[in-house]
PDB file of C-alpha atoms in Angstrom:
ATOM      1  CA  MET J   2      -1.482  -0.573  10.428  1.00 45.00           C
ATOM      2  CA  GLU J   3      -4.471  -2.149  12.105  1.00 52.00           C
ATOM      3  CA  ASN J   4      -7.149  -0.034  13.786  1.00 57.00           C
ATOM      4  CA  PHE J   5      -5.909   3.265  12.391  1.00 58.00           C
ATOM      5  CA  ASN J   6      -8.370   5.949  11.438  1.00 71.00           C
ATOM      6  CA  HIS J   7      -7.991   8.389   8.570  1.00 72.00           C
ATOM      7  CA  GLN J   8      -5.990  10.990  10.541  1.00 77.00           C
ATOM      8  CA  ASP J   9      -3.830   8.416  12.350  1.00 82.00           C
ATOM      9  CA  THR J  10      -2.824   6.856   9.054  1.00 83.00           C
ATOM     10  CA  ARG J  11      -1.853  10.192   7.573  1.00 85.00           C
ATOM     11  CA  LYS J  12       0.099  11.104  10.698  1.00 88.00           C
ATOM     12  CA  VAL J  13       2.184   7.915  10.476  1.00 92.00           C
ATOM     13  CA  PHE J  14       3.118   8.724   6.872  1.00 93.00           C
ATOM     14  CA  PHE J  15       4.023  12.325   7.675  1.00 92.00           C
ATOM     15  CA  GLU J  16       6.088  11.357  10.720  1.00 94.00           C
ATOM     16  CA  ALA J  17       7.951   8.613   8.859  1.00 96.00           C
ATOM     17  CA  TRP J  18       8.919  10.944   6.023  1.00 96.00           C
ATOM     18  CA  GLN J  19       9.955  13.717   8.419  1.00 94.00           C
ATOM     19  CA  LYS J  20      12.210  11.258  10.260  1.00 97.00           C
ATOM     20  CA  GLU J  21      13.766  10.286   6.938  1.00 97.00           C
ATOM     21  CA  LEU J  22      14.363  13.933   6.011  1.00 96.00           C
ATOM     22  CA  HIS J  23      16.012  14.589   9.377  1.00 97.00           C
ATOM     23  CA  SER J  24      18.016  11.334   9.419  1.00 98.00           C
ATOM     24  CA  GLN J  25      16.225  10.092  12.527  1.00 98.00           C
ATOM     25  CA  PRO J  26      15.729   6.403  13.297  1.00 98.00           C
ATOM     26  CA  VAL J  27      12.466   4.870  12.139  1.00 98.00           C
ATOM     27  CA  THR J  28      10.327   1.980  13.348  1.00 97.00           C
ATOM     28  CA  PRO J  29       9.976  -1.083  11.102  1.00 96.00           C
ATOM     29  CA  LEU J  30       6.593   0.181   9.847  1.00 95.00           C
ATOM     30  CA  GLU J  31       8.050   3.629   9.188  1.00 97.00           C
ATOM     31  CA  GLY J  32      10.922   1.958   7.328  1.00 98.00           C
ATOM     32  CA  ILE J  33       8.419   0.339   4.969  1.00 98.00           C
ATOM     33  CA  ILE J  34       6.699   3.692   4.458  1.00 97.00           C
ATOM     34  CA  VAL J  35      10.000   5.453   3.748  1.00 98.00           C
ATOM     35  CA  ASP J  36      10.998   2.745   1.269  1.00 98.00           C
ATOM     36  CA  VAL J  37       7.710   3.132  -0.591  1.00 98.00           C
ATOM     37  CA  LEU J  38       7.943   6.934  -0.580  1.00 97.00           C
ATOM     38  CA  LYS J  39      11.485   6.783  -1.975  1.00 97.00           C
ATOM     39  CA  ARG J  40      10.032   4.817  -4.881  1.00 97.00           C
ATOM     40  CA  HIS J  41       7.253   7.399  -5.298  1.00 96.00           C
ATOM     41  CA  PRO J  42       8.952  10.795  -5.631  1.00 95.00           C
ATOM     42  CA  GLU J  43       5.696  12.251  -6.963  1.00 91.00           C
ATOM     43  CA  TYR J  44       4.278  12.031  -3.419  1.00 90.00           C
ATOM     44  CA  GLN J  45       7.293  13.235  -1.457  1.00 93.00           C
ATOM     45  CA  SER J  46       6.315  16.913  -1.546  1.00 88.00           C
ATOM     46  CA  ILE J  47       3.003  16.059   0.121  1.00 86.00           C
ATOM     47  CA  PHE J  48       4.756  14.398   3.041  1.00 87.00           C
ATOM     48  CA  SER J  49       7.331  17.178   3.287  1.00 87.00           C
ATOM     49  CA  HIS J  50       4.589  19.738   4.074  1.00 81.00           C
ATOM     50  CA  GLN J  51       2.317  18.267   6.727  1.00 76.00           C
ATOM     51  CA  GLU J  52       0.534  21.521   7.547  1.00 74.00           C
ATOM     52  CA  ALA J  53      -0.552  21.993   3.953  1.00 67.00           C
ATOM     53  CA  PHE J  54      -1.695  18.434   3.348  1.00 69.00           C
ATOM     54  CA  GLU J  55      -2.809  16.761   6.584  1.00 64.00           C
ATOM     55  CA  ASN J  56      -6.444  17.722   5.934  1.00 66.00           C
ATOM     56  CA  PHE J  57      -6.060  17.605   2.164  1.00 68.00           C
ATOM     57  CA  GLN J  58      -9.191  16.460   0.353  1.00 70.00           C
ATOM     58  CA  ILE J  59      -8.428  14.332  -2.659  1.00 68.00           C
ATOM     59  CA  ASN J  60     -10.329  14.956  -5.882  1.00 67.00           C
ATOM     60  CA  LEU J  61     -10.672  11.541  -7.483  1.00 65.00           C
ATOM     61  CA  LYS J  62     -12.475  12.864 -10.541  1.00 64.00           C
ATOM     62  CA  ASN J  63     -10.593  12.853 -13.831  1.00 56.00           C
ATOM     63  CA  GLY J  64      -8.319  10.013 -12.765  1.00 64.00           C
ATOM     64  CA  GLY J  65      -7.064  11.526  -9.522  1.00 71.00           C
ATOM     65  CA  VAL J  66      -5.256   9.213  -7.123  1.00 80.00           C
ATOM     66  CA  ASN J  67      -5.497   9.269  -3.352  1.00 84.00           C
ATOM     67  CA  PRO J  68      -1.813   9.139  -2.350  1.00 88.00           C
ATOM     68  CA  PHE J  69      -2.669   8.083   1.200  1.00 87.00           C
ATOM     69  CA  PHE J  70      -4.727   5.114   0.010  1.00 89.00           C
ATOM     70  CA  HIS J  71      -2.154   4.231  -2.649  1.00 93.00           C
ATOM     71  CA  LEU J  72       0.699   4.196  -0.158  1.00 94.00           C
ATOM     72  CA  SER J  73      -1.414   2.334   2.409  1.00 94.00           C
ATOM     73  CA  LEU J  74      -2.003  -0.416  -0.145  1.00 96.00           C
ATOM     74  CA  HIS J  75       1.762  -0.652  -0.696  1.00 98.00           C
ATOM     75  CA  VAL J  76       2.275  -1.005   3.052  1.00 97.00           C
ATOM     76  CA  ALA J  77      -0.486  -3.615   3.312  1.00 96.00           C
ATOM     77  CA  ILE J  78       1.051  -5.722   0.540  1.00 98.00           C
ATOM     78  CA  LEU J  79       4.539  -5.488   2.044  1.00 98.00           C
ATOM     79  CA  GLU J  80       3.291  -6.372   5.529  1.00 97.00           C
ATOM     80  CA  GLN J  81       1.438  -9.373   4.091  1.00 97.00           C
ATOM     81  CA  VAL J  82       4.534 -10.513   2.194  1.00 98.00           C
ATOM     82  CA  ASN J  83       6.846 -10.010   5.185  1.00 97.00           C
ATOM     83  CA  ALA J  84       4.527 -12.055   7.418  1.00 97.00           C
ATOM     84  CA  ASN J  85       3.540 -14.473   4.626  1.00 98.00           C
ATOM     85  CA  ARG J  86      -0.076 -13.874   5.604  1.00 97.00           C
ATOM     86  CA  PRO J  87      -2.130 -15.138   4.002  1.00 96.00           C
ATOM     87  CA  ASN J  88       0.033 -18.212   3.725  1.00 97.00           C
ATOM     88  CA  GLY J  89       1.522 -18.385   0.234  1.00 97.00           C
ATOM     89  CA  ILE J  90       1.547 -14.674  -0.576  1.00 98.00           C
ATOM     90  CA  LYS J  91       5.324 -14.440  -0.189  1.00 98.00           C
ATOM     91  CA  GLU J  92       5.809 -17.136  -2.835  1.00 98.00           C
ATOM     92  CA  ILE J  93       3.421 -15.298  -5.156  1.00 98.00           C
ATOM     93  CA  PHE J  94       5.362 -12.065  -4.627  1.00 98.00           C
ATOM     94  CA  VAL J  95       8.688 -13.773  -5.380  1.00 98.00           C
ATOM     95  CA  ARG J  96       7.307 -15.435  -8.519  1.00 97.00           C
ATOM     96  CA  LEU J  97       5.873 -12.139  -9.743  1.00 97.00           C
ATOM     97  CA  HIS J  98       9.161 -10.390  -9.008  1.00 97.00           C
ATOM     98  CA  ASN J  99      10.967 -13.060 -11.044  1.00 97.00           C
ATOM     99  CA  LYS J 100       8.534 -12.380 -13.883  1.00 96.00           C
ATOM    100  CA  TYR J 101       8.583  -8.561 -13.850  1.00 95.00           C
ATOM    101  CA  HIS J 102      11.948  -7.769 -12.185  1.00 97.00           C
ATOM    102  CA  ASP J 103      10.523  -4.594 -10.642  1.00 97.00           C
ATOM    103  CA  GLN J 104       9.320  -4.502  -7.048  1.00 97.00           C
ATOM    104  CA  THR J 105       7.137  -1.440  -7.503  1.00 97.00           C
ATOM    105  CA  GLU J 106       5.434  -2.917 -10.558  1.00 97.00           C
ATOM    106  CA  VAL J 107       4.778  -6.159  -8.685  1.00 98.00           C
ATOM    107  CA  GLU J 108       3.341  -4.270  -5.724  1.00 98.00           C
ATOM    108  CA  HIS J 109       1.117  -2.233  -8.054  1.00 97.00           C
ATOM    109  CA  LYS J 110      -0.235  -5.376  -9.702  1.00 98.00           C
ATOM    110  CA  MET J 111      -0.918  -6.966  -6.323  1.00 98.00           C
ATOM    111  CA  MET J 112      -2.465  -3.718  -5.056  1.00 97.00           C
ATOM    112  CA  GLU J 113      -4.945  -3.740  -7.928  1.00 96.00           C
ATOM    113  CA  VAL J 114      -6.091  -7.184  -6.820  1.00 96.00           C
ATOM    114  CA  LEU J 115      -6.339  -6.127  -3.176  1.00 96.00           C
ATOM    115  CA  ALA J 116      -8.210  -2.923  -4.054  1.00 94.00           C
ATOM    116  CA  GLN J 117     -10.686  -4.862  -6.207  1.00 93.00           C
ATOM    117  CA  LEU J 118     -11.221  -7.372  -3.423  1.00 92.00           C
ATOM    118  CA  LEU J 119     -11.872  -4.532  -0.961  1.00 90.00           C
ATOM    119  CA  HIS J 120     -14.249  -2.909  -3.437  1.00 88.00           C
ATOM    120  CA  ASP J 121     -16.141  -6.164  -3.956  1.00 88.00           C
ATOM    121  CA  ALA J 122     -16.404  -6.716  -0.211  1.00 85.00           C
ATOM    122  CA  ALA J 123     -17.725  -3.185   0.316  1.00 84.00           C
ATOM    123  CA  HIS J 124     -20.184  -3.067  -2.587  1.00 85.00           C
ATOM    124  CA  LYS J 125     -21.485  -6.594  -2.993  1.00 80.00           C
ATOM    125  CA  PRO J 126     -23.400  -7.736   0.085  1.00 74.00           C
ATOM    126  CA  GLU J 127     -23.272 -11.358  -1.025  1.00 76.00           C
ATOM    127  CA  PHE J 128     -19.493 -11.301  -1.510  1.00 72.00           C
ATOM    128  CA  LEU J 129     -17.425 -13.059   1.134  1.00 72.00           C
ATOM    129  CA  ALA J 130     -13.714 -12.423   0.804  1.00 73.00           C
ATOM    130  CA  ASP J 131     -11.364 -15.021   2.190  1.00 84.00           C
ATOM    131  CA  ASP J 132      -7.698 -15.878   1.880  1.00 91.00           C
ATOM    132  CA  SER J 133      -8.224 -18.502  -0.806  1.00 91.00           C
ATOM    133  CA  GLU J 134     -10.168 -16.078  -3.018  1.00 90.00           C
ATOM    134  CA  TYR J 135      -7.486 -13.417  -2.565  1.00 94.00           C
ATOM    135  CA  LEU J 136      -4.639 -15.814  -3.355  1.00 96.00           C
ATOM    136  CA  GLU J 137      -6.499 -17.183  -6.383  1.00 95.00           C
ATOM    137  CA  ARG J 138      -6.929 -13.673  -7.752  1.00 94.00           C
ATOM    138  CA  LEU J 139      -3.244 -12.960  -7.171  1.00 97.00           C
ATOM    139  CA  LYS J 140      -2.266 -16.159  -8.994  1.00 96.00           C
ATOM    140  CA  ARG J 141      -4.123 -14.898 -12.067  1.00 96.00           C
ATOM    141  CA  LEU J 142      -1.334 -12.333 -12.393  1.00 96.00           C
ATOM    142  CA  PHE J 143       0.939 -15.142 -13.636  1.00 90.00           C
ATOM    143  CA  ARG J 144      -1.098 -15.537 -16.809  1.00 83.00           C
TER     144      ARG J 144
END
């Protein structure tokens, strides 16, 4: 999902879910999105009503969650694992899956690490994220 802006990203999610609802073929990326949405029924109504939600503003106060960001993190993790980029992430995913026996839980744990890394990169000018730092943080999930 490289080089997508806010609206493009939302559009891909809406189109993927609409294809699923109408039993239309999906691209590999859309297949990942559909898989994640099937595991998140709490978001399915959003993607079933594009007109109502395509410009939806998320209120993150009081613990609100941005479903678009949440699902995008799922997709990012799965694309990284599928490509094994950074090198070693697939092994980490498999080991975590062996530990927790729940793909969604494993993705959520890995997403927390990725989100924190993104936050650090955005808010700490001196912070330099690299693959080794990311993988090291993911390995802490074994403890």
